[in-house]
Short mmCIF file of C-alpha atoms and ligand atoms in Angstrom, two decimals:
data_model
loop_
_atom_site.label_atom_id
_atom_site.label_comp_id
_atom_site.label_asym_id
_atom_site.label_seq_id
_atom_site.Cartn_x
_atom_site.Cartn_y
_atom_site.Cartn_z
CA UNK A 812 -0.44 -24.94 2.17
CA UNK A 813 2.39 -22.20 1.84
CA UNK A 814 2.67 -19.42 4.50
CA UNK A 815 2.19 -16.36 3.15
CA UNK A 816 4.73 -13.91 2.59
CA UNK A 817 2.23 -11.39 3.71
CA UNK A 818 1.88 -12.20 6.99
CA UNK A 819 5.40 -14.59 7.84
CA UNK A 820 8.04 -13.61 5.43
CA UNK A 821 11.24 -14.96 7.09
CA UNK A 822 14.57 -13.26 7.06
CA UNK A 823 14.90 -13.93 3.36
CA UNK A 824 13.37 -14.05 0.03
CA UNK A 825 11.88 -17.94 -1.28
CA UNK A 826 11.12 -19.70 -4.48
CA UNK A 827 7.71 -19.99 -5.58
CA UNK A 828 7.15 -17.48 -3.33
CA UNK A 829 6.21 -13.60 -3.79
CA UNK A 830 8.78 -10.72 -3.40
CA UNK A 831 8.51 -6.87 -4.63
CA UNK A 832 11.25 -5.79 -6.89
CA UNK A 833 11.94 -2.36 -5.94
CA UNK A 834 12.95 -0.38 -9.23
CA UNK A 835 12.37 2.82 -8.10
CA UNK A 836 10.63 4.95 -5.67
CA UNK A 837 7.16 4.86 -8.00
CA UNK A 838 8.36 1.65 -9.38
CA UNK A 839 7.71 -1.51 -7.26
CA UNK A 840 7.30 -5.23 -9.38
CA UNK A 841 5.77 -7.87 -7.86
CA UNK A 842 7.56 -11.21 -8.64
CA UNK A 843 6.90 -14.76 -7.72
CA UNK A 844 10.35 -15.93 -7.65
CA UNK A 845 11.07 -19.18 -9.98
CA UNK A 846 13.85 -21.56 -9.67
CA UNK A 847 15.82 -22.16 -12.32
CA UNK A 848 15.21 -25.49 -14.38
CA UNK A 849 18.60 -26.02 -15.55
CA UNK A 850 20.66 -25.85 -18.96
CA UNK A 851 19.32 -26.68 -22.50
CA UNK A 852 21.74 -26.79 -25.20
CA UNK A 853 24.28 -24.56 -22.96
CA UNK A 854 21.59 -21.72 -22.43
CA UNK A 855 20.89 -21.40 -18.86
CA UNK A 856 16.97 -21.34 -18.20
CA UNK A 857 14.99 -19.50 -16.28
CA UNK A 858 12.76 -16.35 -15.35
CA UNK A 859 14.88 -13.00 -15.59
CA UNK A 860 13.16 -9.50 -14.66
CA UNK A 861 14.42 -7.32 -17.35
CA UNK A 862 14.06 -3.70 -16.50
CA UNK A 863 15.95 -0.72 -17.84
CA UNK A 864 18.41 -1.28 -15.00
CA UNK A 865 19.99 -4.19 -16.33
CA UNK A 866 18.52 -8.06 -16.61
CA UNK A 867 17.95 -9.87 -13.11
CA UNK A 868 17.80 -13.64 -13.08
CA UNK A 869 15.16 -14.90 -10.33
CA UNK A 870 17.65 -16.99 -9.12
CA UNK A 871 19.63 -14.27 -7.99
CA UNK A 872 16.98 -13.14 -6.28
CA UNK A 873 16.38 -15.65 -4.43
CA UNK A 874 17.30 -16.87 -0.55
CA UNK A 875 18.43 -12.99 -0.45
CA UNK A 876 17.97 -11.44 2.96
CA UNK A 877 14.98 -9.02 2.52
CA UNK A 878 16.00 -5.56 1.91
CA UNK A 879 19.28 -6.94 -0.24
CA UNK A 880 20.55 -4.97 -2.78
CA UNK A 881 20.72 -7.00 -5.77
CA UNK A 882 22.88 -6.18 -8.63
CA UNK A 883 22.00 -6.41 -12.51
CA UNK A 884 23.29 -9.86 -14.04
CA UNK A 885 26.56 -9.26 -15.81
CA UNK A 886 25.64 -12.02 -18.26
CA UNK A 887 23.32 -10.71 -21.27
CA UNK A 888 20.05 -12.25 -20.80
CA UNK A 889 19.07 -10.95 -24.48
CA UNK A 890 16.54 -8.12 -22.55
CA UNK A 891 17.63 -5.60 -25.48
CA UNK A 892 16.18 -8.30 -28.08
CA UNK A 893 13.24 -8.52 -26.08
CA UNK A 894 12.89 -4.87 -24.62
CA UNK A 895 12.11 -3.82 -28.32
CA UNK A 896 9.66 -6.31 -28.51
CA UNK A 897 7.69 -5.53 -25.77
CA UNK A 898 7.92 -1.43 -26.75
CA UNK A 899 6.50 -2.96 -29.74
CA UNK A 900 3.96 -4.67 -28.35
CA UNK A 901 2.96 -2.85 -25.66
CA UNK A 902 4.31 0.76 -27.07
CA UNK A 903 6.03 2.24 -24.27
CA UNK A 904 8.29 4.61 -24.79
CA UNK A 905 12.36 3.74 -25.02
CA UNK A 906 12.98 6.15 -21.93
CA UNK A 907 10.04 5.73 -19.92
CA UNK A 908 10.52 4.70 -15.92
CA UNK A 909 10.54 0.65 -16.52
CA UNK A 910 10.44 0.85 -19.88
CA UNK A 911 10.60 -3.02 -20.62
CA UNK A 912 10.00 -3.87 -17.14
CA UNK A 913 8.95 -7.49 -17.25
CA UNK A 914 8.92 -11.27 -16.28
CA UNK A 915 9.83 -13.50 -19.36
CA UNK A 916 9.08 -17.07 -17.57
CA UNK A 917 11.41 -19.78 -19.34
CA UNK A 918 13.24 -17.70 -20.98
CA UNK A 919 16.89 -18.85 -22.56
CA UNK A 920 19.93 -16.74 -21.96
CA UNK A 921 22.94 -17.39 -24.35
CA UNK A 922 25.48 -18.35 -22.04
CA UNK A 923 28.89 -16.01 -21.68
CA UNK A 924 27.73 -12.74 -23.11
CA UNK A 925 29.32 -10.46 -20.54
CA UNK A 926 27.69 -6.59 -20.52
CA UNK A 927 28.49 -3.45 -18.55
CA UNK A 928 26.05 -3.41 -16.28
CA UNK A 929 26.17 -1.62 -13.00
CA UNK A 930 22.08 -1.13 -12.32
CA UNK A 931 20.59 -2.80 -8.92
CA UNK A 932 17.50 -3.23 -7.34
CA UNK A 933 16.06 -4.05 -3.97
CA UNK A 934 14.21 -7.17 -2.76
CA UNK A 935 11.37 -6.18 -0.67
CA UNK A 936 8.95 -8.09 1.34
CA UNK A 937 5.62 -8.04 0.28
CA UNK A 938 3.16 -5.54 2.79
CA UNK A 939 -0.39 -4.83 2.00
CA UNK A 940 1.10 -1.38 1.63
CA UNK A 941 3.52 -1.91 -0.98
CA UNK A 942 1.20 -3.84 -2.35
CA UNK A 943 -2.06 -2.15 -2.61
CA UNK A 944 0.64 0.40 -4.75
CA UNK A 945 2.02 -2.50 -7.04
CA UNK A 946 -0.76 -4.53 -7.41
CA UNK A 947 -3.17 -5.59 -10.78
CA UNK A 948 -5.53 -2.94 -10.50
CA UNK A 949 -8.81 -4.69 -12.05
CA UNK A 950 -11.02 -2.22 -10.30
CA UNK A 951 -11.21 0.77 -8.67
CA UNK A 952 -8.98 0.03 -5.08
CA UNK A 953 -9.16 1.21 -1.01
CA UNK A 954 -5.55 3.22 -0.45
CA UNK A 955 -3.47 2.89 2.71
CA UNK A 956 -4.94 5.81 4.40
CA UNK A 957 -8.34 4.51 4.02
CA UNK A 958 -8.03 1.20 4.95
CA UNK A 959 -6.31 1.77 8.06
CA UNK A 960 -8.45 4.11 9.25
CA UNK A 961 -11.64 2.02 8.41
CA UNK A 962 -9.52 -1.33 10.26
CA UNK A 963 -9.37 0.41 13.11
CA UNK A 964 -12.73 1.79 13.10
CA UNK A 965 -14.50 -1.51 12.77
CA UNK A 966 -11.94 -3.23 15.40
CA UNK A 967 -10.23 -5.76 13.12
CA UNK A 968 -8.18 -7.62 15.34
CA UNK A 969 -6.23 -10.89 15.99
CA UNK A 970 -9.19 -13.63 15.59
CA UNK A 971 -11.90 -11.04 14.52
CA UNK A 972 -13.81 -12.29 11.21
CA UNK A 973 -14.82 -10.26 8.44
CA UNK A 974 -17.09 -9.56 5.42
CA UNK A 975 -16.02 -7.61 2.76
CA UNK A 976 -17.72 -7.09 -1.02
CA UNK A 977 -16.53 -6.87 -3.20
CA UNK A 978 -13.07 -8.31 -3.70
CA UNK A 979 -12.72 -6.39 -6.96
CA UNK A 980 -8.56 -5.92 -6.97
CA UNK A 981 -8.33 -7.26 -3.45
CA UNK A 982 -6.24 -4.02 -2.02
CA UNK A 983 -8.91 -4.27 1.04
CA UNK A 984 -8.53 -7.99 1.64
CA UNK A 985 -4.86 -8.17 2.15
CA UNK A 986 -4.88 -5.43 4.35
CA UNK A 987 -7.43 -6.77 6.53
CA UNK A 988 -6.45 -10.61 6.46
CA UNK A 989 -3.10 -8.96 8.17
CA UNK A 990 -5.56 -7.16 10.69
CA UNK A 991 -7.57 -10.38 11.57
CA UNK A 992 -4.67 -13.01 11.32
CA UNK A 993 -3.69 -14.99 14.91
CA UNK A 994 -2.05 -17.93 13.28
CA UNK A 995 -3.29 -20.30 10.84
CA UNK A 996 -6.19 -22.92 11.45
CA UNK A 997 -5.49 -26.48 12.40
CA UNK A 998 -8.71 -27.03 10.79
CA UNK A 999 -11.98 -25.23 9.42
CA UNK A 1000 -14.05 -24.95 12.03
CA UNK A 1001 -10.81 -23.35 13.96
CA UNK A 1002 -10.52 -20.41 11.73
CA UNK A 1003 -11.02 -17.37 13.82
CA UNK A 1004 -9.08 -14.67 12.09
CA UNK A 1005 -10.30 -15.06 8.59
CA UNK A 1006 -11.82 -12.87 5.53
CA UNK A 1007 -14.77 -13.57 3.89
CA UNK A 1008 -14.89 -11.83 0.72
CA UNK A 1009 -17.91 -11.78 -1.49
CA UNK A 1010 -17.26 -11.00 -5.48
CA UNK A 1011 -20.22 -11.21 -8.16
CA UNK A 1012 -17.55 -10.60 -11.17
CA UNK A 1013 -16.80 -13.72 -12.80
CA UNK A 1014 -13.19 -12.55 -13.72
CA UNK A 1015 -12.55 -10.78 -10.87
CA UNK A 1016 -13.61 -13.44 -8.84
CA UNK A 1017 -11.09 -15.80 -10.68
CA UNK A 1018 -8.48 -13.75 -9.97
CA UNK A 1019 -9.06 -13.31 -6.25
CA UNK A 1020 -9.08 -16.85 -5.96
CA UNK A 1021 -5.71 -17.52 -7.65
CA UNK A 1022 -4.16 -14.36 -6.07
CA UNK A 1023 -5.35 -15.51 -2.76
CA UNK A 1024 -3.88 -19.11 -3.01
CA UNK A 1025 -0.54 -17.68 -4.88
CA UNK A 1026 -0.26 -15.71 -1.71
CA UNK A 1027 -0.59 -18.06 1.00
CA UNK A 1028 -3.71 -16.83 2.16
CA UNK A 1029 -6.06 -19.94 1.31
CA UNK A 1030 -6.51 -20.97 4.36
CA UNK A 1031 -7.30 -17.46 6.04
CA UNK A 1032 -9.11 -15.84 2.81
CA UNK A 1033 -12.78 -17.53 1.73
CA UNK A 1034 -13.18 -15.49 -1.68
CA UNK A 1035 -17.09 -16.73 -2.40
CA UNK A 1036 -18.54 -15.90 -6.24
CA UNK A 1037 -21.80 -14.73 -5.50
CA UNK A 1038 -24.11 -11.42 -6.08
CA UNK A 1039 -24.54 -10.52 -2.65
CA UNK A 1040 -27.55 -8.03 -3.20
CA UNK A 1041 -29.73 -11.11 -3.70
CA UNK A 1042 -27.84 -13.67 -2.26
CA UNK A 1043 -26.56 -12.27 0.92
CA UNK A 1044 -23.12 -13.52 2.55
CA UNK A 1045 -23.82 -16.92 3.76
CA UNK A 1046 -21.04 -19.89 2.79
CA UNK A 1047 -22.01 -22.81 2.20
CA UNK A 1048 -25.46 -22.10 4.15
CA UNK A 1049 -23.72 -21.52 7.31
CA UNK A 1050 -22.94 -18.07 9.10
CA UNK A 1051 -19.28 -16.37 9.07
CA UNK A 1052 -20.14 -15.58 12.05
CA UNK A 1053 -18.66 -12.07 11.64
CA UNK A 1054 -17.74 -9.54 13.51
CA UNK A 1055 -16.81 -6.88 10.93
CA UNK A 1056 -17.99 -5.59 7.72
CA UNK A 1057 -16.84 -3.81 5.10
CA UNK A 1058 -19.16 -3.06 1.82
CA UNK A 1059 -17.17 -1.46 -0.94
CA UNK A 1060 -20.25 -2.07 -3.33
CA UNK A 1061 -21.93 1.01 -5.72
CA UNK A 1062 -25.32 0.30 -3.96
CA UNK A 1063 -24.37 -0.95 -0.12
CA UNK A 1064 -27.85 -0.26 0.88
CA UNK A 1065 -29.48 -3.28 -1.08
CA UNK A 1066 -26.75 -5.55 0.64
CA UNK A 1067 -27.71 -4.27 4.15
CA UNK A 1068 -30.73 -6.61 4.66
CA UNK A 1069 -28.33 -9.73 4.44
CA UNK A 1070 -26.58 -8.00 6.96
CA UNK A 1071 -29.19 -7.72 10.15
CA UNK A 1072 -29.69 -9.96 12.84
CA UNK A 1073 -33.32 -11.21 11.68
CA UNK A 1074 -34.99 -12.39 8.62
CA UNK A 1075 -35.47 -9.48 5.99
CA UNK A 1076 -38.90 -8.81 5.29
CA UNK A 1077 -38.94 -9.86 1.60
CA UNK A 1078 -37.59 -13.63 2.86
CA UNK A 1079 -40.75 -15.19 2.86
CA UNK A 1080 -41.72 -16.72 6.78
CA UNK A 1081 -41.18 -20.24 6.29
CA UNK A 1082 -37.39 -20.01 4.45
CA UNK A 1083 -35.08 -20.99 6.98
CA UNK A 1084 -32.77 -17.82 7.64
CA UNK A 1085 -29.53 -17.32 9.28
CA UNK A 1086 -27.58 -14.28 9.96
CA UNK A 1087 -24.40 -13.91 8.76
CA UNK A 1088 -23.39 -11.91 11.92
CA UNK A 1089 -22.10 -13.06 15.10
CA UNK A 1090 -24.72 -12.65 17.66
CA UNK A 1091 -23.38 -12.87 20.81
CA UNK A 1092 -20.69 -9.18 19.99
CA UNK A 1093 -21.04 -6.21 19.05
CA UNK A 1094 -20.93 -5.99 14.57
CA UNK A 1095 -18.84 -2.93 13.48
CA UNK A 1096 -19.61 -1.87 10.02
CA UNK A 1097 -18.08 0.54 7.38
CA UNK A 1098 -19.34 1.26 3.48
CA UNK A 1099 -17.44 2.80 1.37
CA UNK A 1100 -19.39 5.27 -1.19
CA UNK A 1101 -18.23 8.00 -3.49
CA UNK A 1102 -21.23 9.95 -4.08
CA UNK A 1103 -23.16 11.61 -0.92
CA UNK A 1104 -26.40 10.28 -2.86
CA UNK A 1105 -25.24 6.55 -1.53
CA UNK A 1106 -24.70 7.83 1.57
CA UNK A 1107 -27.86 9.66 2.49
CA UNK A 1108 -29.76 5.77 0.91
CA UNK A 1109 -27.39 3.85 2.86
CA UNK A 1110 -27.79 5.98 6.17
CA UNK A 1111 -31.56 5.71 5.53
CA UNK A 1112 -32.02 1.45 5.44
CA UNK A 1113 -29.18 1.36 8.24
CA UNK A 1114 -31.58 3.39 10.13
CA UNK A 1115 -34.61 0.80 9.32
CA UNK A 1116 -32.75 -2.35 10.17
CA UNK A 1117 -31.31 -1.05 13.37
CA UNK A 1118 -28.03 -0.12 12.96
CA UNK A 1119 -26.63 2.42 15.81
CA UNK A 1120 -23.81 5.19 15.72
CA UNK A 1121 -24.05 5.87 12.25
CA UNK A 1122 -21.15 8.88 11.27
CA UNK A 1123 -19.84 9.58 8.25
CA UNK A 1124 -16.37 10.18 8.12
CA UNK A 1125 -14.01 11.60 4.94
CA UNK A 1126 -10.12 10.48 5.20
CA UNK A 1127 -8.11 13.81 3.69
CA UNK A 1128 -5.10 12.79 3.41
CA UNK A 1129 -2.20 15.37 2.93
CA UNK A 1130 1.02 14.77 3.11
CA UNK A 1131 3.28 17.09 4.93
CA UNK A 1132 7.10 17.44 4.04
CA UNK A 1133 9.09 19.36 6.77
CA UNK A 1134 12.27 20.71 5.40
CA UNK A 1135 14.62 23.92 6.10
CA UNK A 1136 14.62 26.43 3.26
CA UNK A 1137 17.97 27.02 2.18
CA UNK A 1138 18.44 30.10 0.40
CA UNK A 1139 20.72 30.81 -2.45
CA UNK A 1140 22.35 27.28 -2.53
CA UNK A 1141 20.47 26.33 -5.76
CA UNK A 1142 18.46 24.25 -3.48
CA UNK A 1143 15.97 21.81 -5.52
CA UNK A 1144 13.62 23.33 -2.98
CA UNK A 1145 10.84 24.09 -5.60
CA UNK A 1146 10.45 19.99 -5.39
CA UNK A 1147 7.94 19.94 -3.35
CA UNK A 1148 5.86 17.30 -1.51
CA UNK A 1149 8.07 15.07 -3.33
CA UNK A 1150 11.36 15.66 -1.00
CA UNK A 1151 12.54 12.21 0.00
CA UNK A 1152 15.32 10.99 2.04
CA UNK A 1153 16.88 10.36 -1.14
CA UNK A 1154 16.97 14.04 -1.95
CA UNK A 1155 18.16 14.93 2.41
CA UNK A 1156 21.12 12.48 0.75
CA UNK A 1157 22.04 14.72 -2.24
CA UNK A 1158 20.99 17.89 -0.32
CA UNK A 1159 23.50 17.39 2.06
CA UNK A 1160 26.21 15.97 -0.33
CA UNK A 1161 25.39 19.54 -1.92
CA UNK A 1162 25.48 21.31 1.32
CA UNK A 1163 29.26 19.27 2.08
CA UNK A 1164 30.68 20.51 -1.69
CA UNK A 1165 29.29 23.95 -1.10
CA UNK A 1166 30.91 24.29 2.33
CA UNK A 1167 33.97 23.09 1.32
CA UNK A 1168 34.43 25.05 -1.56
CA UNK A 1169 33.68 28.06 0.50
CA UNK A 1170 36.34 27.16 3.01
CA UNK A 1171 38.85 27.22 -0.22
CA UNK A 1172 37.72 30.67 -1.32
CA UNK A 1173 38.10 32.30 2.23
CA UNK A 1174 41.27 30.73 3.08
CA UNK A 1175 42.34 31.70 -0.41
CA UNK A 1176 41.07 35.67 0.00
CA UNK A 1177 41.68 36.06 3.71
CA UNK A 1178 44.85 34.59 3.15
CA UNK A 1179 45.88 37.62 0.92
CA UNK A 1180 45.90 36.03 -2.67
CA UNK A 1181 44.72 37.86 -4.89
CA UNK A 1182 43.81 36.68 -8.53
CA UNK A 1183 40.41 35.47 -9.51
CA UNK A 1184 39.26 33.02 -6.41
CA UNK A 1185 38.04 29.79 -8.45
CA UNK A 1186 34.67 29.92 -6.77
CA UNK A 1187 31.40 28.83 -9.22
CA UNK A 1188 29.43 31.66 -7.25
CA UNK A 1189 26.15 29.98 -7.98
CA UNK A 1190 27.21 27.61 -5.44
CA UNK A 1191 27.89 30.27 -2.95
CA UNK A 1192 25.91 30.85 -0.18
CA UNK A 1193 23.74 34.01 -0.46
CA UNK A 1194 25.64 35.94 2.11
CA UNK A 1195 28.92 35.41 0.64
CA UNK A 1196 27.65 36.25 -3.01
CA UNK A 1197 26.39 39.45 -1.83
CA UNK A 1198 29.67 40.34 -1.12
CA UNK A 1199 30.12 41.13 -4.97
CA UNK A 1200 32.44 39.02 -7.28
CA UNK A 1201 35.19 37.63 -5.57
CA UNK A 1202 37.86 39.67 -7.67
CA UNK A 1203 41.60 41.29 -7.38
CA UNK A 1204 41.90 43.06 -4.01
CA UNK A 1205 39.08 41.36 -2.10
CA UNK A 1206 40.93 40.66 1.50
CA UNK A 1207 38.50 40.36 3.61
CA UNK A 1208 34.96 39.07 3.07
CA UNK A 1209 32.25 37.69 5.81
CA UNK A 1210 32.55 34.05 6.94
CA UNK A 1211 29.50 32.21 5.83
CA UNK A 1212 28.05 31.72 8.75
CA UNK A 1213 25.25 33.43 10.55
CA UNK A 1214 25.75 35.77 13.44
CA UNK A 1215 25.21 33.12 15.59
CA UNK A 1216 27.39 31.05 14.76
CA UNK A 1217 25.58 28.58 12.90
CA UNK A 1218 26.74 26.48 9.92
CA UNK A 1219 25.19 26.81 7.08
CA UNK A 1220 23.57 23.55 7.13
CA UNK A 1221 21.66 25.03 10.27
CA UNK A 1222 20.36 27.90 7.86
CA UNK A 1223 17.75 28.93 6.82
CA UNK A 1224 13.91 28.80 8.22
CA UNK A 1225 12.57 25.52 8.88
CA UNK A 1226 9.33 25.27 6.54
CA UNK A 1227 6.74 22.74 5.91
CA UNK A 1228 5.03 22.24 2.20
CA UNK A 1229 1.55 20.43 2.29
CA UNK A 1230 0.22 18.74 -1.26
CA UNK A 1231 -2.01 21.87 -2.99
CA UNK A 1232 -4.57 20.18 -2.38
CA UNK A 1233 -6.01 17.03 -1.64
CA UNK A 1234 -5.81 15.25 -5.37
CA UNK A 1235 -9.05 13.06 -5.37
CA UNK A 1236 -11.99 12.49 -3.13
CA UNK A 1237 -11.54 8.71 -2.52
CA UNK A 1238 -14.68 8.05 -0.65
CA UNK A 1239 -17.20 8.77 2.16
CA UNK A 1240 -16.97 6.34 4.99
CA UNK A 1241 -20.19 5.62 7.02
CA UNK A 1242 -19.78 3.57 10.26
CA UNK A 1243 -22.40 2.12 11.97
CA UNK A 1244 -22.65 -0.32 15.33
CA UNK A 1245 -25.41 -3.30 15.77
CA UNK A 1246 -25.37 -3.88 19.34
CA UNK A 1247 -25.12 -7.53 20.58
CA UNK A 1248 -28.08 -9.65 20.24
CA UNK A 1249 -29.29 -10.73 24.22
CA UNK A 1250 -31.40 -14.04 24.58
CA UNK A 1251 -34.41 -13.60 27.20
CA UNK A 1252 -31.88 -15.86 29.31
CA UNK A 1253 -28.89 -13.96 28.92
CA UNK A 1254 -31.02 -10.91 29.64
CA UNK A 1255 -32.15 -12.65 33.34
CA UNK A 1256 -29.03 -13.88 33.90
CA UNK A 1257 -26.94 -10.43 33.64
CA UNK A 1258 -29.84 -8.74 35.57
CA UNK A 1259 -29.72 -11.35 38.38
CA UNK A 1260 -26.00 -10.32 38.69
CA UNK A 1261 -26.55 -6.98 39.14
CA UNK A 1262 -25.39 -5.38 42.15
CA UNK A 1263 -29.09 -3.90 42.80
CA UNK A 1264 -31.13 -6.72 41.01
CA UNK A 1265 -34.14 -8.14 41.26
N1 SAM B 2146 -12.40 -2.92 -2.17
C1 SAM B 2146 -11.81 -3.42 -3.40
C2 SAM B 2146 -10.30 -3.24 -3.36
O1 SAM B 2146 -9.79 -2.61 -2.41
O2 SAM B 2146 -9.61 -3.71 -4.27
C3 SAM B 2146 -12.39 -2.76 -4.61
C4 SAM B 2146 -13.86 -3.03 -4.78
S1 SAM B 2146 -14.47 -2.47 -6.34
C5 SAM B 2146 -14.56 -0.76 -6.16
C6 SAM B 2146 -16.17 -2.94 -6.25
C7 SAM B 2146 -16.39 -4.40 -6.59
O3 SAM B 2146 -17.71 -4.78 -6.19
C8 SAM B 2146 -16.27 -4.71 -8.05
O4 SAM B 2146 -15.28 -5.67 -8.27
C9 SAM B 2146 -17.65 -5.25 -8.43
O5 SAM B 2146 -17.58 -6.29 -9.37
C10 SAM B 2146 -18.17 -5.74 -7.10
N2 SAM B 2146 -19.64 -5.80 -7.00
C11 SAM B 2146 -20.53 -4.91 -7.46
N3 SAM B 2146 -21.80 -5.31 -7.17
C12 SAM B 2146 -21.69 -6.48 -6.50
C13 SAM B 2146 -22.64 -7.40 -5.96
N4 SAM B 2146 -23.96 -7.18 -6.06
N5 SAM B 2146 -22.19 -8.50 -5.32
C14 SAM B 2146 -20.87 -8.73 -5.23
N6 SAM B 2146 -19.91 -7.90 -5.74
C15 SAM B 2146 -20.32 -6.80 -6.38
#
């Protein structure tokens, strides 16, 4: 099968293959790149991306080094034609970000209609991160601060398995495929390093399964349709043999009985029962519940069926921007927690116009002239407006710079803005430990190697 993308992209984009358009900061596409198919009738045919930044023919996306900047076709793929309709159809406003935003597969471009066109995007490799922000959502999904948290609480690592229900948009999945992956199997029974992801949604359980193959991930992602409350988490009869769980389910604690090491109690004594869970490691689990209610029941059965260092843990994630507070320089400092390196650019663009223009006005006033100094004073640094209008007579007026010398680039007090608060309670996190299972023999042989045995 393919490779995925996810996990070996290359050094540059491929056809048939998946790549995220980035738009915009908030505005990431994902695209599976299509060849061309030719000419019909002298219209060139293929898929085009048309966004509000101009039309982008797949094929120029494609075999592009990731991270390319791509620039908007200059040929007219029609996208105005076609923009309306999908406003139409799908009623989004003429000026909204991506307005008109999509893939139009097959699509036939009149050939030698030349438009000013000067948009670009960039071709980005696809990450469970970028990802988990672009994807379908069919569901309700585990964020980037979650998941990696929870990864590295249940020790998903090269050759580790795992169970996860349910799939729903598959946000978890990728993420932890990437955790698990050491290469890809030489055959089935070789596949250490895989999901197993359990999904009782008939739809949703489609999708998964044509995501997952789209993606590469076939071979490394089992996506089983199956209600896993009553049916528990074997595959084809046999064990995953996992190592790691992760139950993203509204009632975890009716799944948790499929999850021990021996036969539930209500699996009557003569049904043949295996354990999904490798026996010979320690499992690490995680659920992931909203409501305190599911914790306290799911805390309760893990107790019952022996499950060990139970903790509940909440991820609050805040983000943090670190900036210097510039004062007086019509800073866009009221931004926020949404200060980006693309504002640093324009803020010191700002800072480089400012300064320069201040240089003019003092070389200008300490130079003697005298007339009106052809300084916008609302870009003038606070100490040199409080020097009063720059007007007839002014001779001498103070450098703007700070008794120390500094530039003003190096003013002003070096702040940090956190979110206002934490915008939504994703979920509660309970982690709990089943210890490795020890055979009788196992048991006499570890204790007839220790130093003081017998
Ligand atoms: N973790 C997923 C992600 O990151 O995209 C989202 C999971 S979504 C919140 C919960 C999913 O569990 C839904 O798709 C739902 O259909 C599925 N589900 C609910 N009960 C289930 C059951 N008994 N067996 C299997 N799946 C179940």
């Amino acid at each position: 099968g393919a490779i995925s993308p996810f996990l070996e992209p290359g050094n540059r984009t491929n056809a048939n293959s998946l790549a995220i358009v980035h738009l915009s900061r908030d505005n990431l596409l994902p695209v599976i790149l299509q060849e061309s198919k030719g000419e019909v009738d002298g219209y060139a045919e293929g898929s085009v991306i048309n966004t509000r930044f101009g039309s982008f023919p797949h094929t120029t996306l494609i075999n592009q080094p990731w991270g390319a900047q791509v620039r908007a076709s200059i040929v007219d793929t029609g996208s105005r034609g076609r923009k309306k309709k999908v406003q139409e159809q799908d009623n989004i406003p003429d000026d909204s970000e991506g307005a008109g935003s999509t893939t139009t597969p097959g699509q036939a471009t009149p050939k030698g209609l030349e438009t000013a066109s000067s948009g670009f995007v960039h071709i980005l490799p696809p990450t469970p991160e970028v990802w988990t922000t672009s994807l379908p959502h069919r569901t309700q999904v585990v964020y980037t601060p979650d998941y990696s948290y929870i990864l590295h609480r249940i020790r998903a690592r090269p050759g580790m398995r795992i169970i996860e229900s349910g799939s729903g948009s598959g946000s978890f999945t990728h993420a932890s495929v990437r955790a698990v992956y050491n290469g890809y199997p030489k055959s089935e029974s070789d596949a250490r390093g895989k999901v197993y992801s359990f999904e009782f949604n008939e739809d949703r359980y489609q999708k998964m399964a044509e995501e997952v193959e789209a993606h590469g991930l076939k071979e490394l992602v089992k996506v089983s349709h199956r209600d896993v409350y009553s049916n528990g988490f074997l595959v084809d009869g046999k064990s995953p043999e996992a190592e790691c769980v992760f139950l993203d389910l509204p009632a975890p604690w009716k799944a948790l009985p499929h999850l021990s090491r021996s036969k539930p109690a209500d699996v009557k004594q003569d049904t043949p029962w295996v354990s999904p869970l490798r026996s010979d490691r320690t499992v690490h689990l995680c659920t992931f519940s909203p409501c305190i209610e599911q914790v306290t029941k799911t805390v309760e059965v893990m107790r019952q069926l022996g499950w060990m260092q139970i903790e509940m843990v909440e991820v609050c994630h805040k983000r943090i921007n670190v900036m210097r507070e510039r004062v007086g320089l019509n800073m866009p400092t009221d931004r926020g927690s949404n200060l980006s390196p693309y504002d640093v650019g324009e803020a010191v663009q700002r800072l480089r116009e400012v300064e320069s223009k201040s240089k003019e006005f003092h070389e200008r006033t300490q130079g003697g002239e005298t007339g009106d100094a052809d300084v916008d004073m609302d870009d003038a640094p606070e100490a040199q407006k409080s020097n009063g209008t720059p007007s007839k007579g002014v001779s001498e007026s103070k450098a703007p710079v700070s008794s120390s010398g500094a530039k003003p680039f190096m003013m002003g007090r070096l702040i940090h803005r956190t979110e206002p608060e934490i915008k939504t309670h994703t979920s509660y996190l309970v982690f709990a430990v089943m210890p490795q299972e020890w055979t009788e023999e196992q048991e006499a042989a570890a204790f007839s190697q220790w130093p003081c045995g017998q």
